[in-house]
CSV table of C-alpha atoms in Angstrom, one decimal:
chain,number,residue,atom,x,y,z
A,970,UNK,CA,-27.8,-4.0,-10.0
A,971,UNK,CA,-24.2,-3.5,-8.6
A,972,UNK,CA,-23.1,-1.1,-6.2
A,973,UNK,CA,-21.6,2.0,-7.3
A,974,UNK,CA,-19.5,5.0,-6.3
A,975,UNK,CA,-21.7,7.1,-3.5
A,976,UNK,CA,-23.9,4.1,-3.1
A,977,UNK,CA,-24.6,2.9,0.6
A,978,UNK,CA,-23.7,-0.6,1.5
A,979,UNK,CA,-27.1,-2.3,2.1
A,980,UNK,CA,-27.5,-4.1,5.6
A,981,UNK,CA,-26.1,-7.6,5.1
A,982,UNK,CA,-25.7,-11.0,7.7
A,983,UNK,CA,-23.1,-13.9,7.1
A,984,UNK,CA,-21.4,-16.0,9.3
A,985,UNK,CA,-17.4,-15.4,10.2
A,986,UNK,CA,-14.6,-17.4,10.1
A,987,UNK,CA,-15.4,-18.7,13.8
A,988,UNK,CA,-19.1,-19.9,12.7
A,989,UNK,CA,-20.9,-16.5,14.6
A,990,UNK,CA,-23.4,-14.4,13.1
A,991,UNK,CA,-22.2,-11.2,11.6
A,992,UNK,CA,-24.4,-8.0,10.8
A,993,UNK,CA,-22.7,-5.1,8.7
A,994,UNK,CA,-24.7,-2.7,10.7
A,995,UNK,CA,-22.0,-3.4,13.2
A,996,UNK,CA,-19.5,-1.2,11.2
A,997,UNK,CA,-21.1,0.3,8.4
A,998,UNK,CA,-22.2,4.0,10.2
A,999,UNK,CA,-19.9,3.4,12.8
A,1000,UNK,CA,-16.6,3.8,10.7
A,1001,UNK,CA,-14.6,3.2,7.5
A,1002,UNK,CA,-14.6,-0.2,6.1
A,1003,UNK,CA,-12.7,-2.4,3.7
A,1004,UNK,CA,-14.6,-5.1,1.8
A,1005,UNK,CA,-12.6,-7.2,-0.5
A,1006,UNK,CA,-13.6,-10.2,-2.1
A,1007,UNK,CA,-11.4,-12.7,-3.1
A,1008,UNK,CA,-12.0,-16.1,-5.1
A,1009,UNK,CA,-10.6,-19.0,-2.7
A,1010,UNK,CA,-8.5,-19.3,0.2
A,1011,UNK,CA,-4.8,-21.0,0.4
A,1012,UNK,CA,-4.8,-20.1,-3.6
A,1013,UNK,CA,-1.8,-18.1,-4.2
A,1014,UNK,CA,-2.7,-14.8,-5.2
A,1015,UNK,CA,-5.4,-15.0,-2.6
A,1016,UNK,CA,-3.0,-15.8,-0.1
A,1017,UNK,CA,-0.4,-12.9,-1.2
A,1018,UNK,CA,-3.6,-10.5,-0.8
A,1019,UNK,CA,-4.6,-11.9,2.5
A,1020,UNK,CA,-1.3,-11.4,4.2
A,1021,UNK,CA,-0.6,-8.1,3.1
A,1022,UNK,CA,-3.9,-6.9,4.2
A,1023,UNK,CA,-2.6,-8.6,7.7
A,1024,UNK,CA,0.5,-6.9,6.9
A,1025,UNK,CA,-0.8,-3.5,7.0
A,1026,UNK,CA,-4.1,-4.1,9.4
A,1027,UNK,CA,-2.7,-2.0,12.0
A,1028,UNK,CA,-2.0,0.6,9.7
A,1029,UNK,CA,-5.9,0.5,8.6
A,1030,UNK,CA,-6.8,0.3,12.7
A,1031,UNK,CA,-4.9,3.6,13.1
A,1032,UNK,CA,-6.8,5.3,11.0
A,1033,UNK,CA,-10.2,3.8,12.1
A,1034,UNK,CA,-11.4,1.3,10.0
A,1035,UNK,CA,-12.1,-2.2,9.8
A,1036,UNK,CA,-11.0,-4.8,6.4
A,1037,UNK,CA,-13.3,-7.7,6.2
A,1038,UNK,CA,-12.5,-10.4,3.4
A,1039,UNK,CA,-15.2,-12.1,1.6
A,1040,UNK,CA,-15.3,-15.5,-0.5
A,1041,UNK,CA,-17.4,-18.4,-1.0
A,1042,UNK,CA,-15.2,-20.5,1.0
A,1043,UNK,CA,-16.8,-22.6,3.7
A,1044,UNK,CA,-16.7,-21.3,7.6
A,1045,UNK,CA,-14.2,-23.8,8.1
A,1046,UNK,CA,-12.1,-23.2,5.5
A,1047,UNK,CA,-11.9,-19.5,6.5
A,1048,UNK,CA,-10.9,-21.1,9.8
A,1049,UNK,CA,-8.0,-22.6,8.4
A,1050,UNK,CA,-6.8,-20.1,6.0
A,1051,UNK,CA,-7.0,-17.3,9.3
A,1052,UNK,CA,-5.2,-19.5,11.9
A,1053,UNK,CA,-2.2,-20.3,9.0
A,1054,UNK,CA,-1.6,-17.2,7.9
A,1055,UNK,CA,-2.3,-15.5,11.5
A,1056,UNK,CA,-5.3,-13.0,9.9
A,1057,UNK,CA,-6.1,-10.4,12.2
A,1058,UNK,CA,-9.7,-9.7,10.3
A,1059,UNK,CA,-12.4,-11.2,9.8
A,1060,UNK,CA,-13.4,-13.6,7.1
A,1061,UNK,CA,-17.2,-13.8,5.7
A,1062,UNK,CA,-18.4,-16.8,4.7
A,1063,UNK,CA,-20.5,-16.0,0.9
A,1064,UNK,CA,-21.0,-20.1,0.1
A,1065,UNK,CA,-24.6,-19.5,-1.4
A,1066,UNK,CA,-23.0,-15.7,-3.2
A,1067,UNK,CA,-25.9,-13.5,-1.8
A,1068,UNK,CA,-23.1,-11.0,-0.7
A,1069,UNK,CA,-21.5,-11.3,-4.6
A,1070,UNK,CA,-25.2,-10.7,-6.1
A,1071,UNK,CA,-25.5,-7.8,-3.5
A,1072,UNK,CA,-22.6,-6.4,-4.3
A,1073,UNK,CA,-22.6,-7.3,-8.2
A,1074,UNK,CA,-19.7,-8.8,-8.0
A,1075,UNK,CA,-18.8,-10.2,-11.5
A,1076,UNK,CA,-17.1,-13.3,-12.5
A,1077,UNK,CA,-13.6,-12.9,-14.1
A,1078,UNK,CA,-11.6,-14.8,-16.8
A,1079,UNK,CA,-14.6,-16.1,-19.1
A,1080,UNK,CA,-17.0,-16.6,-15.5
A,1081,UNK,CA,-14.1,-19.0,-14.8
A,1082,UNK,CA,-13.3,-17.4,-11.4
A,1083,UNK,CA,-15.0,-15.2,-8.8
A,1084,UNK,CA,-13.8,-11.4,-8.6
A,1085,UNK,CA,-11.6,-10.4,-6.8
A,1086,UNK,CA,-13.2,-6.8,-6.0
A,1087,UNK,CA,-12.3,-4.3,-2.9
A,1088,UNK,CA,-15.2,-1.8,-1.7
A,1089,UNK,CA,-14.0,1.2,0.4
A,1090,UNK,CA,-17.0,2.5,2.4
A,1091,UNK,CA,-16.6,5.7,4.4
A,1092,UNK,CA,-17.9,5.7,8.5
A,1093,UNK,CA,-21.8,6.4,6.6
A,1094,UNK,CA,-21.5,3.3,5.2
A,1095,UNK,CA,-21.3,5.0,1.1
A,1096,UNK,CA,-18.9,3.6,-1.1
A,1097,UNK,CA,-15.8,5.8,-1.6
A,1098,UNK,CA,-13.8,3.1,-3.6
A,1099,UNK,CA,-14.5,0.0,-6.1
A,1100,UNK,CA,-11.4,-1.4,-7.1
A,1101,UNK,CA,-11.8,-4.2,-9.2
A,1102,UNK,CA,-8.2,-6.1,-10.5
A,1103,UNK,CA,-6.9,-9.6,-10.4
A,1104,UNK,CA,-3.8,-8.9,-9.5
A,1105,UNK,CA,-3.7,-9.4,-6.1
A,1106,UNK,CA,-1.7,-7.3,-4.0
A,1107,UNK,CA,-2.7,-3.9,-5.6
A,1108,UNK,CA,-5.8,-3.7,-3.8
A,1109,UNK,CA,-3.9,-2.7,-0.5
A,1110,UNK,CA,-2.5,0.6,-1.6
A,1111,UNK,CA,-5.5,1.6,-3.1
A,1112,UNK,CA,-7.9,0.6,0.1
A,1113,UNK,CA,-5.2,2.2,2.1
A,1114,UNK,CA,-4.7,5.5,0.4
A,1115,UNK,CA,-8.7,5.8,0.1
A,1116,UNK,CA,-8.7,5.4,3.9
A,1117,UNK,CA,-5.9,7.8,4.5
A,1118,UNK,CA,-7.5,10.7,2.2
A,1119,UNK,CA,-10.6,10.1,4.3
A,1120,UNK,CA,-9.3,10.0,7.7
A,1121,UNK,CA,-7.0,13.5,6.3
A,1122,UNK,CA,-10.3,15.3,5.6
A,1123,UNK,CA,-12.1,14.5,9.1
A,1124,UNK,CA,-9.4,16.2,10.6
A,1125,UNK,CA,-9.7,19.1,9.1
């Protein structure tokens, strides 16, 4: 069953690009979060999506919340693609895809590819945003404004 709109992200482990243990319950409830999953590092649209998530990571800190990118990529690939391109975030390693079956991520382009799906969750840990596109670089507005709307609305 995939996640929906309102749902709360489910409590989740998987190791980060540096081999350590990572537990969602160390941001979800504590504040906003960005999960986007993405099909392969150093691919090209991947890439493009990585770096302007980089691009605009301070903008995302400034309002409180945290991006994480998922793929099935090995730890040390994640290594790799986060030291080139200079990746603030972390990078979740998903090799045997229990965080694609918890989300319900779906394959794209005939089951060809994995998705390429962001999840904005709000500082509770429920889903405020599924965006699911393949083209690349449109997930960072949309994560972004999402964020923005929320962090508006605390305020007031």
């Amino acid at each position: 069953m995939a996640l929906q709109l309102g749902d709360k992200i489910p409590n989740f482990s998987a190791k980060d690009s540096s081999g350590n243990d990572f537990e969602s319950s160390s941001v979800i409830g504590i504040k906003p979060v960005v999960f986007y999953f993405y099909p392969k590092d150093n691919t090209p649209g991947c890439t493009a999506q990585a770096c302007s998530f980089r691009d605009q990571y301070e903008d995302f800190k400034d309002l409180g919340a945290e991006v994480i990118g998922i793929s099935s990529d090995s730890v040390q690939s994640h290594e790799k693609f986060a030291k080139r391109y200079k990746l603030p975030f972390l990078l979740l390693s998903d090799n045997d895809k229990k965080l694609r079956n918890l989300f319900g991520v779906k394959a794209n382009l005939f089951g060809l590819l994995p998705g390429r799906v962001t999840y904005v969750a709000d500082q509770n840990g429920i889903i405020q945003l599924i965006f699911d596109s393949l083209m690349a670089t449109n997930h960072i507005p949309k994560a972004l404004k999402i964020i923005k709307k929320m962090a508006s609305e605390k305020t007031q």
